[in-house]
Each structure stands twice: as C-alpha cells, then as structure tokens.
PDB file of C-alpha atoms in Angstrom:
ATOM      1  CA  UNK A 106      -0.027  -0.054  -0.013  1.00 76.00           C
ATOM      2  CA  UNK A 107       0.963   3.603  -0.570  1.00 88.00           C
ATOM      3  CA  UNK A 108       0.457   6.348   2.052  1.00 89.00           C
ATOM      4  CA  UNK A 109       1.023   9.803   0.845  1.00 93.00           C
ATOM      5  CA  UNK A 110       1.955  12.436   3.433  1.00 95.00           C
ATOM      6  CA  UNK A 111       1.438  16.217   2.780  1.00 97.00           C
ATOM      7  CA  UNK A 112       3.487  19.007   4.407  1.00 97.00           C
ATOM      8  CA  UNK A 113       4.127  22.721   3.892  1.00 97.00           C
ATOM      9  CA  UNK A 114       0.756  24.189   4.705  1.00 98.00           C
ATOM     10  CA  UNK A 115       0.380  27.299   6.947  1.00 98.00           C
ATOM     11  CA  UNK A 116      -0.851  30.927   7.206  1.00 98.00           C
ATOM     12  CA  UNK A 117       0.311  33.311   4.375  1.00 98.00           C
ATOM     13  CA  UNK A 118      -0.714  36.844   3.278  1.00 98.00           C
ATOM     14  CA  UNK A 119      -2.461  37.422   0.007  1.00 98.00           C
ATOM     15  CA  UNK A 120      -0.024  37.644  -2.757  1.00 98.00           C
ATOM     16  CA  UNK A 121       2.530  35.355  -0.966  1.00 98.00           C
ATOM     17  CA  UNK A 122       3.812  31.904  -1.791  1.00 98.00           C
ATOM     18  CA  UNK A 123       3.859  28.364  -0.345  1.00 98.00           C
ATOM     19  CA  UNK A 124       5.363  25.100  -1.509  1.00 98.00           C
ATOM     20  CA  UNK A 125       3.540  22.038  -0.539  1.00 98.00           C
ATOM     21  CA  UNK A 126       5.155  18.555  -0.583  1.00 98.00           C
ATOM     22  CA  UNK A 127       3.702  15.118  -0.909  1.00 96.00           C
ATOM     23  CA  UNK A 128       5.946  12.189  -0.017  1.00 93.00           C
ATOM     24  CA  UNK A 129       5.630   8.481   0.361  1.00 83.00           C
ATOM     25  CA  UNK A 130       8.160   5.759   1.323  1.00 73.00           C
ATOM     26  CA  UNK A 131       9.113   3.014  -1.152  1.00 65.00           C
ATOM     27  CA  UNK A 132       9.835   3.009  -4.957  1.00 68.00           C
ATOM     28  CA  UNK A 133       6.313   2.179  -6.082  1.00 79.00           C
ATOM     29  CA  UNK A 134       5.163   5.821  -5.558  1.00 83.00           C
ATOM     30  CA  UNK A 135       7.084   6.782  -8.584  1.00 84.00           C
ATOM     31  CA  UNK A 136       4.846   4.543 -10.768  1.00 89.00           C
ATOM     32  CA  UNK A 137       1.621   6.531 -10.039  1.00 92.00           C
ATOM     33  CA  UNK A 138       0.192   9.735 -11.282  1.00 95.00           C
ATOM     34  CA  UNK A 139      -0.187  12.108  -8.408  1.00 95.00           C
ATOM     35  CA  UNK A 140      -2.896  14.779  -8.040  1.00 97.00           C
ATOM     36  CA  UNK A 141      -3.648  17.640  -5.773  1.00 98.00           C
ATOM     37  CA  UNK A 142      -7.164  18.436  -4.612  1.00 98.00           C
ATOM     38  CA  UNK A 143      -8.529  20.985  -2.074  1.00 98.00           C
ATOM     39  CA  UNK A 144     -11.614  21.463  -0.007  1.00 98.00           C
ATOM     40  CA  UNK A 145     -12.686  24.817   1.310  1.00 97.00           C
ATOM     41  CA  UNK A 146     -14.970  25.307   4.252  1.00 90.00           C
ATOM     42  CA  UNK A 147     -18.583  24.468   3.268  1.00 93.00           C
ATOM     43  CA  UNK A 148     -17.574  23.445  -0.290  1.00 96.00           C
ATOM     44  CA  UNK A 149     -17.004  20.200  -2.100  1.00 96.00           C
ATOM     45  CA  UNK A 150     -13.625  18.867  -2.911  1.00 96.00           C
ATOM     46  CA  UNK A 151     -12.241  20.140  -6.202  1.00 96.00           C
ATOM     47  CA  UNK A 152      -9.356  19.266  -8.541  1.00 97.00           C
ATOM     48  CA  UNK A 153      -6.278  21.484  -8.483  1.00 98.00           C
ATOM     49  CA  UNK A 154      -3.422  19.799 -10.442  1.00 98.00           C
ATOM     50  CA  UNK A 155      -2.103  16.426 -11.566  1.00 97.00           C
ATOM     51  CA  UNK A 156       1.238  15.104 -12.855  1.00 97.00           C
ATOM     52  CA  UNK A 157       1.900  11.856 -14.729  1.00 95.00           C
ATOM     53  CA  UNK A 158       4.033   9.143 -13.261  1.00 91.00           C
ATOM     54  CA  UNK A 159       7.094  10.221 -15.167  1.00 91.00           C
ATOM     55  CA  UNK A 160       6.449  13.948 -15.141  1.00 93.00           C
ATOM     56  CA  UNK A 161       5.794  14.234 -18.836  1.00 94.00           C
ATOM     57  CA  UNK A 162       2.242  15.568 -18.623  1.00 96.00           C
ATOM     58  CA  UNK A 163       0.550  18.021 -16.211  1.00 97.00           C
ATOM     59  CA  UNK A 164      -2.885  19.622 -16.003  1.00 97.00           C
ATOM     60  CA  UNK A 165      -4.415  22.405 -13.803  1.00 97.00           C
ATOM     61  CA  UNK A 166      -7.713  23.706 -12.822  1.00 97.00           C
ATOM     62  CA  UNK A 167      -8.550  27.112 -14.549  1.00 97.00           C
ATOM     63  CA  UNK A 168      -8.613  28.855 -11.089  1.00 97.00           C
ATOM     64  CA  UNK A 169      -4.932  28.174 -10.453  1.00 98.00           C
ATOM     65  CA  UNK A 170      -3.455  28.094 -14.006  1.00 98.00           C
ATOM     66  CA  UNK A 171      -0.543  30.465 -14.248  1.00 98.00           C
ATOM     67  CA  UNK A 172      -0.215  30.673 -10.490  1.00 98.00           C
ATOM     68  CA  UNK A 173       0.472  27.068  -9.371  1.00 98.00           C
ATOM     69  CA  UNK A 174       3.066  24.600 -10.649  1.00 98.00           C
ATOM     70  CA  UNK A 175       3.286  20.919  -9.957  1.00 98.00           C
ATOM     71  CA  UNK A 176       6.503  18.965 -10.204  1.00 97.00           C
ATOM     72  CA  UNK A 177       8.014  15.719  -9.021  1.00 94.00           C
ATOM     73  CA  UNK A 178      11.334  14.157  -8.088  1.00 91.00           C
ATOM     74  CA  UNK A 179      10.970  10.375  -8.312  1.00 84.00           C
ATOM     75  CA  UNK A 180      14.438   9.891  -6.912  1.00 86.00           C
ATOM     76  CA  UNK A 181      13.099  11.283  -3.589  1.00 88.00           C
ATOM     77  CA  UNK A 182       9.540   9.991  -3.955  1.00 89.00           C
ATOM     78  CA  UNK A 183       8.253  13.441  -3.677  1.00 94.00           C
ATOM     79  CA  UNK A 184       5.745  15.678  -5.510  1.00 96.00           C
ATOM     80  CA  UNK A 185       5.577  19.418  -5.033  1.00 97.00           C
ATOM     81  CA  UNK A 186       2.942  22.061  -5.528  1.00 98.00           C
ATOM     82  CA  UNK A 187       4.424  25.524  -5.845  1.00 98.00           C
ATOM     83  CA  UNK A 188       1.692  28.118  -5.055  1.00 98.00           C
ATOM     84  CA  UNK A 189       2.380  31.748  -6.057  1.00 98.00           C
ATOM     85  CA  UNK A 190       0.171  34.829  -5.892  1.00 98.00           C
ATOM     86  CA  UNK A 191      -2.045  33.251  -3.323  1.00 98.00           C
ATOM     87  CA  UNK A 192      -5.597  34.645  -2.830  1.00 98.00           C
ATOM     88  CA  UNK A 193      -7.993  34.283   0.092  1.00 97.00           C
ATOM     89  CA  UNK A 194     -10.149  31.998  -2.173  1.00 97.00           C
ATOM     90  CA  UNK A 195      -7.192  29.553  -2.106  1.00 98.00           C
ATOM     91  CA  UNK A 196      -7.857  28.855   1.580  1.00 98.00           C
ATOM     92  CA  UNK A 197      -8.619  25.143   1.882  1.00 98.00           C
ATOM     93  CA  UNK A 198      -7.357  21.842   3.156  1.00 98.00           C
ATOM     94  CA  UNK A 199      -5.051  20.514   0.360  1.00 98.00           C
ATOM     95  CA  UNK A 200      -4.820  16.804  -0.336  1.00 98.00           C
ATOM     96  CA  UNK A 201      -2.423  14.765  -2.265  1.00 96.00           C
ATOM     97  CA  UNK A 202      -3.572  11.491  -3.933  1.00 96.00           C
ATOM     98  CA  UNK A 203      -1.781   8.695  -6.038  1.00 94.00           C
ATOM     99  CA  UNK A 204      -3.582   6.907  -8.905  1.00 94.00           C
ATOM    100  CA  UNK A 205      -4.621   7.622 -12.459  1.00 92.00           C
ATOM    101  CA  UNK A 206      -3.717  10.598 -14.554  1.00 93.00           C
ATOM    102  CA  UNK A 207      -7.294  12.227 -14.540  1.00 86.00           C
ATOM    103  CA  UNK A 208      -8.865  15.376 -13.241  1.00 83.00           C
ATOM    104  CA  UNK A 209     -11.265  13.327 -11.099  1.00 91.00           C
ATOM    105  CA  UNK A 210     -10.938  12.138  -7.577  1.00 93.00           C
ATOM    106  CA  UNK A 211     -12.562   8.892  -8.654  1.00 93.00           C
ATOM    107  CA  UNK A 212      -9.216   7.937 -10.441  1.00 93.00           C
ATOM    108  CA  UNK A 213      -7.208   8.290  -7.297  1.00 94.00           C
ATOM    109  CA  UNK A 214      -6.627   5.290  -4.885  1.00 93.00           C
ATOM    110  CA  UNK A 215      -4.295   6.485  -2.116  1.00 93.00           C
ATOM    111  CA  UNK A 216      -5.001   9.680  -0.273  1.00 95.00           C
ATOM    112  CA  UNK A 217      -3.135  11.724   2.219  1.00 96.00           C
ATOM    113  CA  UNK A 218      -4.728  13.299   5.305  1.00 96.00           C
ATOM    114  CA  UNK A 219      -4.313  16.840   4.039  1.00 97.00           C
ATOM    115  CA  UNK A 220      -2.561  20.005   4.965  1.00 98.00           C
ATOM    116  CA  UNK A 221      -4.233  23.381   5.745  1.00 98.00           C
ATOM    117  CA  UNK A 222      -3.468  26.492   3.750  1.00 98.00           C
ATOM    118  CA  UNK A 223      -4.870  29.714   5.101  1.00 98.00           C
ATOM    119  CA  UNK A 224      -4.548  32.919   3.051  1.00 98.00           C
ATOM    120  CA  UNK A 225      -5.427  36.204   4.818  1.00 97.00           C
ATOM    121  CA  UNK A 226      -6.075  39.498   3.250  1.00 93.00           C
TER     122      UNK A 226
END
C-alpha cells in the first residue's frame, strides 16, 4: 500500500507563496500519477493539479493556472505544488493522492490526510 503524506501548509498573506510537498516511502510511489485536490470550508472537494508518473504531462484547474506549478522528483519519492500569488479564495485543506492521470478524484486510490493552507487579506 502507498500512504502519501502532505506537508508545507500554513498561514500566508494574500500575494504570498507556499510550497507543498507530498511524499511516500518505497519505490512504487514513482509509478503513479499524483494529483492535488482541495476542500474549502462549506465546499465540495475540487481538482487542483495532476502530474503523470514520469512527469511528462501536467494539468491544472482554470482557477490556479498560471499561479500554481506541480513537479516531482521520483528519486526522492516526492511531488511538489508551488503556489504563487495566493488569494483568500485559495484557503482550503489540500490533499495529495496517487492513482490515475485524470482530473477526477474517482481515479485516485491512495489519499493523504491533508494540509491546511490559510490565506489572509
């Protein structure tokens, strides 16, 4: 089994930046696509970004395109989400998940417990 673990969340001012990390032990993590999802208070979980197993393909939600960048280092079994120009609307619990290269949570099998990102104005 694969157990992703997110880190890097916290409190940041609007316009600031954060880098989230998603890590898992073992070499098998590098064989999965990895997606980022978020859930704001009172809202449903939504897609943020996804990266293929070898990093050749990426996709982003329109709301974060041009501001967020997903990357991965398979040698370290780690996926990153660089978040720039943060807005209060980005406030949410961010989840990392391993599975298929899709924009749907239904394609993801292994989920982390989330890390909270709070953007203040």
